[in-house]
XYZ file of N, CA and C in Angstrom:
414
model
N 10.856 9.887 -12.751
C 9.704 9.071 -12.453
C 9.580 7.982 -13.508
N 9.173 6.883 -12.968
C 8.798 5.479 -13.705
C 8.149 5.076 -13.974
N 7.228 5.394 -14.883
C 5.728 4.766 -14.779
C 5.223 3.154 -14.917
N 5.064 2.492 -14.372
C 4.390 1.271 -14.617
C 3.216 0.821 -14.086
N 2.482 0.059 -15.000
C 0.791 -0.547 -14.876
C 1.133 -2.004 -15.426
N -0.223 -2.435 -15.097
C -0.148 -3.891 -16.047
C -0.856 -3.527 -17.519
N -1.849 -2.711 -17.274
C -2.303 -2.297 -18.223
C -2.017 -2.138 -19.689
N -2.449 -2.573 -20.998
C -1.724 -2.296 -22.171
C -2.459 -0.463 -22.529
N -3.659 -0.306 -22.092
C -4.316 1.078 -21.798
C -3.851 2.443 -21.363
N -2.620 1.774 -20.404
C -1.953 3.277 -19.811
C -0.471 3.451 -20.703
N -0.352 4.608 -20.412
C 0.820 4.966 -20.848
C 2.212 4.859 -20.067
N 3.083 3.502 -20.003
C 3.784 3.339 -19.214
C 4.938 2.486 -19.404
N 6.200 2.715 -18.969
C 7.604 3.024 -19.144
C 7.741 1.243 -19.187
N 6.566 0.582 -18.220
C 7.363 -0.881 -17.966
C 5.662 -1.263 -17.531
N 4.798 -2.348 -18.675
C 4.073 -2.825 -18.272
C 4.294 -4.551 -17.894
N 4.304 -4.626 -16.200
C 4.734 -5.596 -15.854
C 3.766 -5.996 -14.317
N 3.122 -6.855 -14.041
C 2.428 -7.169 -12.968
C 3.463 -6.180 -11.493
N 2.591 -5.848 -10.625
C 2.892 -5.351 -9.564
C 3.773 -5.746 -8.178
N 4.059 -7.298 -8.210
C 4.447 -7.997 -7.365
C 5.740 -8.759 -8.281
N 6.234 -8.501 -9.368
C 7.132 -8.628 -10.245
C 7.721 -7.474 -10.712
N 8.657 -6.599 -10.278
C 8.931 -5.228 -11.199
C 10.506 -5.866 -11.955
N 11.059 -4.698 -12.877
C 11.899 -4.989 -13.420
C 12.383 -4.097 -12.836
N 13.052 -3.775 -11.309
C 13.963 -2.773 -11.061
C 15.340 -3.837 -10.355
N 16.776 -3.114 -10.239
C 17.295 -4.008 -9.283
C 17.032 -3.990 -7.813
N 17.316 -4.476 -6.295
C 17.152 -4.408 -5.226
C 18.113 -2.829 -4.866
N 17.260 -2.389 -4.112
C 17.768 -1.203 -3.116
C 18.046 -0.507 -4.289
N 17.502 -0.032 -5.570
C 17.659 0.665 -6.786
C 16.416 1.972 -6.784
N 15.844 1.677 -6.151
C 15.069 3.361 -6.022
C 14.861 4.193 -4.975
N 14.155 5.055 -4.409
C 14.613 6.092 -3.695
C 12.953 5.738 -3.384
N 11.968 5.288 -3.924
C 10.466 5.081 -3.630
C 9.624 4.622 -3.858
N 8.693 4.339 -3.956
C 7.706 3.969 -4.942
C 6.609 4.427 -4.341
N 5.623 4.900 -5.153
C 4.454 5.454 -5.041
C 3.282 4.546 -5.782
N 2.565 4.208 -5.233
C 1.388 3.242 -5.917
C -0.166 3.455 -5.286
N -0.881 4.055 -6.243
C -2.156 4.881 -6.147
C -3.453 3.754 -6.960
N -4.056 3.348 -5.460
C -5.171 2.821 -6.095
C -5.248 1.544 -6.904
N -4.034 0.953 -6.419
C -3.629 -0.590 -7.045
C -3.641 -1.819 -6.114
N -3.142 -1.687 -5.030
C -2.688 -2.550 -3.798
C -4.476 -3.380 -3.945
N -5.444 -2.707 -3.898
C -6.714 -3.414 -3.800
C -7.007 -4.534 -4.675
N -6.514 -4.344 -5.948
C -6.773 -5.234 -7.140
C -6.297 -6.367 -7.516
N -4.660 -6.279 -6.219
C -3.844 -7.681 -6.265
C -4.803 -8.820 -5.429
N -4.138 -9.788 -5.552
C -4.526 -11.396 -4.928
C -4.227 -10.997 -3.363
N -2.366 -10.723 -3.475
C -1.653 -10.997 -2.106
C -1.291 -9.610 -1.656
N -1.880 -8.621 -0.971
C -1.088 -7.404 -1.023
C 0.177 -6.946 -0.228
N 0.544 -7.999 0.242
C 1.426 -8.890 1.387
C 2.584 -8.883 0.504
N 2.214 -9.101 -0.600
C 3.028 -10.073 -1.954
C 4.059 -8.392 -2.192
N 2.265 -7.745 -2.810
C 3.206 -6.713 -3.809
C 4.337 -5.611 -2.704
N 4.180 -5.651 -1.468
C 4.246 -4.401 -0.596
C 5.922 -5.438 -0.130
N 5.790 -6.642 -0.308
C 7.401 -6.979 -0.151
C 8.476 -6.625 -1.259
N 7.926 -6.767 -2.758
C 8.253 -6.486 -3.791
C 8.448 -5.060 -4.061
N 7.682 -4.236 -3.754
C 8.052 -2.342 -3.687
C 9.543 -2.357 -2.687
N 9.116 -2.979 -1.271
C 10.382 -2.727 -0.357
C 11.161 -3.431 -1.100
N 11.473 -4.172 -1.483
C 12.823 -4.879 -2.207
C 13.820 -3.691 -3.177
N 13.067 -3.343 -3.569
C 13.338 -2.007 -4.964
C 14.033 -1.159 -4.304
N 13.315 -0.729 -2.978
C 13.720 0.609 -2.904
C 15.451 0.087 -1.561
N 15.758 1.014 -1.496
C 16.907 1.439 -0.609
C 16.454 1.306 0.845
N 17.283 1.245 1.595
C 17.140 1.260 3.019
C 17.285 2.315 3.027
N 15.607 2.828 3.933
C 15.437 4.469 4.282
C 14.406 4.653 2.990
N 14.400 4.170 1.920
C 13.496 4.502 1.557
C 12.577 4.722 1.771
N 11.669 5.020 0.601
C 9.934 5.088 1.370
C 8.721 4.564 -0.088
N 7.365 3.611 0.449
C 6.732 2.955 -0.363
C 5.309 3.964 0.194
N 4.722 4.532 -0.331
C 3.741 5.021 -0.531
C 2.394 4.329 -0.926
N 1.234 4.310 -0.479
C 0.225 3.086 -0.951
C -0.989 4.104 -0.431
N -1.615 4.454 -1.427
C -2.786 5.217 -1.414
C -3.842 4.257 -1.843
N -4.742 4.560 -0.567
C -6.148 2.893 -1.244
C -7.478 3.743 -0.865
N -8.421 3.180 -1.760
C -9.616 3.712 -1.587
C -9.916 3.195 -0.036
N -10.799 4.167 0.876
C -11.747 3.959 2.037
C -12.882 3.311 1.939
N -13.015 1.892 2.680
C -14.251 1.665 2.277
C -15.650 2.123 3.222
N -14.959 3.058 4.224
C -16.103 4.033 5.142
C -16.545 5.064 4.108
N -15.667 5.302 2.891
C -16.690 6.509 1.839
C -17.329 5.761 0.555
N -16.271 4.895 0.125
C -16.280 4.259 -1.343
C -17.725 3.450 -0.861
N -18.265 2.898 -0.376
C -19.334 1.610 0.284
C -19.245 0.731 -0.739
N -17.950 0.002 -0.804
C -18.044 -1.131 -2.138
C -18.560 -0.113 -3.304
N -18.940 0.775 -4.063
C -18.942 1.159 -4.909
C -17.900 1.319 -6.046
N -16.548 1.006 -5.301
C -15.782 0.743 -6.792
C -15.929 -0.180 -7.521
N -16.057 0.542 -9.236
C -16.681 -0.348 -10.013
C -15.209 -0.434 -11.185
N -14.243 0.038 -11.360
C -13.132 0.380 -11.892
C -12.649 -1.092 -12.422
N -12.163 -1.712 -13.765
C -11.801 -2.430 -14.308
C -10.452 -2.597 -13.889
N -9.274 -3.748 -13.464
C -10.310 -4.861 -13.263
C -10.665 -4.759 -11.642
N -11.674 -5.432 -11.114
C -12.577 -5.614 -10.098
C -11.508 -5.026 -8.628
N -11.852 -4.395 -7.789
C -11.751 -4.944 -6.373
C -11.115 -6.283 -5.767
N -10.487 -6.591 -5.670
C -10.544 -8.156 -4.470
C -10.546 -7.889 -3.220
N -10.143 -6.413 -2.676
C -10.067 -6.100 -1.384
C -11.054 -4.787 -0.957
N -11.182 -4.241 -0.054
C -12.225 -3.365 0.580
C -11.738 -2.877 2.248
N -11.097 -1.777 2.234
C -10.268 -1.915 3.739
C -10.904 -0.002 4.149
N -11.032 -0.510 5.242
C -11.409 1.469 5.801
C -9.252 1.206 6.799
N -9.293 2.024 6.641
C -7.617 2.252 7.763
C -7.147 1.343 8.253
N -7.918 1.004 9.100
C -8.106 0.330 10.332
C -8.464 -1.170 9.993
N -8.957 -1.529 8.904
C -8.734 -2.996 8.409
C -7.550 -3.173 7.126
N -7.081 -1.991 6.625
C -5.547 -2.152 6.462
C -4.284 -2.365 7.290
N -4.301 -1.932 8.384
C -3.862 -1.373 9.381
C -4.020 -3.004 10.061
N -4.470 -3.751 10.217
C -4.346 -4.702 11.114
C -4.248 -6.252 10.088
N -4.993 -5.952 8.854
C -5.042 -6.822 8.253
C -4.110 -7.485 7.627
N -3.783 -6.040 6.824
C -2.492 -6.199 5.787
C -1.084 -5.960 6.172
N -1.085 -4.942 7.054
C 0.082 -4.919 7.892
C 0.462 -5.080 9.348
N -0.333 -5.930 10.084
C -0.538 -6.738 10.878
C -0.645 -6.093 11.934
N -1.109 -5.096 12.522
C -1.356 -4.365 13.411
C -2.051 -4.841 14.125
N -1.703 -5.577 15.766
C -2.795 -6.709 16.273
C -2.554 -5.730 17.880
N -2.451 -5.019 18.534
C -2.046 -4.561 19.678
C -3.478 -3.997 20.096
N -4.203 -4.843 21.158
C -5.652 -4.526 21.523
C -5.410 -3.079 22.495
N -4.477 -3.241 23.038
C -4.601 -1.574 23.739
C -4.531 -0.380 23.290
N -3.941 -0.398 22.093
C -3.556 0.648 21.255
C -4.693 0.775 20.316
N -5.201 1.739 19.587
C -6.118 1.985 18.406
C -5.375 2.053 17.287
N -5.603 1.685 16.009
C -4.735 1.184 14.668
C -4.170 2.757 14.523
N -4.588 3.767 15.105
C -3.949 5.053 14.766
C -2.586 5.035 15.127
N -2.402 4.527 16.274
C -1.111 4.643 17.162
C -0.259 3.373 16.570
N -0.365 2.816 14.874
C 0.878 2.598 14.569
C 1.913 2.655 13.885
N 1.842 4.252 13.996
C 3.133 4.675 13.966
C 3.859 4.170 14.574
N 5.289 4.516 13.491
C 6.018 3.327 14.270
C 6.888 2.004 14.429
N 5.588 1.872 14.351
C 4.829 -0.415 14.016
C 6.024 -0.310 13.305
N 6.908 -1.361 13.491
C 7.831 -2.760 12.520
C 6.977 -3.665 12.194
N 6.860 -3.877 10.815
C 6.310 -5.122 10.236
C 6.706 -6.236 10.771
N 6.378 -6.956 11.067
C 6.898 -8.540 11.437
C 6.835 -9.381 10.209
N 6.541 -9.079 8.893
C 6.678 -9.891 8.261
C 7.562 -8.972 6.607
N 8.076 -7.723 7.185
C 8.468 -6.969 5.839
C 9.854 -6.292 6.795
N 10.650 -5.651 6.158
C 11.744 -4.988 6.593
C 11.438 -3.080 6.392
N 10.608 -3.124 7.244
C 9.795 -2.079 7.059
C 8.836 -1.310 8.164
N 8.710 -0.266 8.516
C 8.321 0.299 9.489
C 7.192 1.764 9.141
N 6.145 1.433 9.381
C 5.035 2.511 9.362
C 5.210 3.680 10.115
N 5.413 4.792 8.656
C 6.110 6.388 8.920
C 4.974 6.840 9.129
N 3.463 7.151 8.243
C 2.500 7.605 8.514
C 1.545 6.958 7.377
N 0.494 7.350 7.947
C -1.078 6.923 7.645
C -2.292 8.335 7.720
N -2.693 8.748 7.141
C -3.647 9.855 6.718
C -4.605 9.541 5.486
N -5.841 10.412 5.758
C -6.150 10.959 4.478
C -5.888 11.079 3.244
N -5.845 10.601 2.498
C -5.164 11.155 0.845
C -5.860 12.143 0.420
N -7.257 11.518 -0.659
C -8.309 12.208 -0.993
C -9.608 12.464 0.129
N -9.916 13.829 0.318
C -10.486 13.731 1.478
C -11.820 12.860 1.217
N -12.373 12.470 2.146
C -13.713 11.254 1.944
C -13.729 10.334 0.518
N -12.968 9.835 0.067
C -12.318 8.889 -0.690
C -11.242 7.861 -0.382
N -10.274 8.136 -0.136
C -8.936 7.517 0.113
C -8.039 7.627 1.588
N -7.069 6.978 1.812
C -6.103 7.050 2.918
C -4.645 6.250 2.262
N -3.571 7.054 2.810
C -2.675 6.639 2.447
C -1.853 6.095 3.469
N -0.726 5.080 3.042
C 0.313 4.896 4.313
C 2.064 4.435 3.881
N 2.253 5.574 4.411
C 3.902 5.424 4.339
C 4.993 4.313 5.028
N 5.363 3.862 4.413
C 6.181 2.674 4.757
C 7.902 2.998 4.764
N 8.447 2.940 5.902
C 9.924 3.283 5.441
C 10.691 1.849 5.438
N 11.747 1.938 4.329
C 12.189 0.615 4.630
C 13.365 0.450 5.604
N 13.631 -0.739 6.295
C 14.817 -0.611 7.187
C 15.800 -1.812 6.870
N 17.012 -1.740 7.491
C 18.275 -2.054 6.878
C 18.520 -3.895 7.632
């Protein structure tokens, strides 16, 4: 495991902005990122930059606070820029636009704008968080 933050606060292997890593392409097996994706500008940005890293077949992990439990109450340094319940991740950030379908059903989903395909979406922390698995493709 690899730890990196931007943070000079945490304890970590490579402090380097999130949408910039120091890994080579198709050089990891995953990435896991808990509670960060909210705090970027572009999350578009950082979620091309994880898939780059990892391998085809890999998998990018992105656990984000709910904002059906959190109600804007995250107060966590530095700030919020984003606020998503599933379902405005789910269409927003990874472009999930299919009016017949409910954002549940996309599994599946090919990104149209990433090389990447939505494995699953759940719960993380129960009434806190939701996570969503991203596999990358070749």
């Amino acid at each position: 495991t690899i730890r990196v933050d931007l943070s000079p606060l945490v304890a970590a292997d490579h402090q380097v902005d999130a949408c910039s890593l120091p890994f080579d392409s198709g050089s990891l097996d995953w990435i896991f990122s808990g509670h960060t994706i909210e705090h970027l500008k572009d999350p578009r940005e950082a979620i091309i930059e994880w898939l780059r890293c990892v391998r085809v077949g890999g998998h990018v992990c992105i656990v984000v606070p709910n904002t059906q439990y959190t109600l804007g109450q995250n107060t966590d340094p530095p700030p919020h820029l984003h606020e998503w319940s599933p379902r405005e991740f789910v269409i927003e950030v990874l472009g999930w636009n299919d009016p017949k379908r409910t954002w549940m059903q996309a599994l599946s989903y090919e990104l149209e704008w990433a090389p990447a395909t939505v494995m699953h979406i759940d719960e993380a922390c129960p009434q806190w968080s939701f996570c969503v698995v991203l596999e990358k493709m070749g």
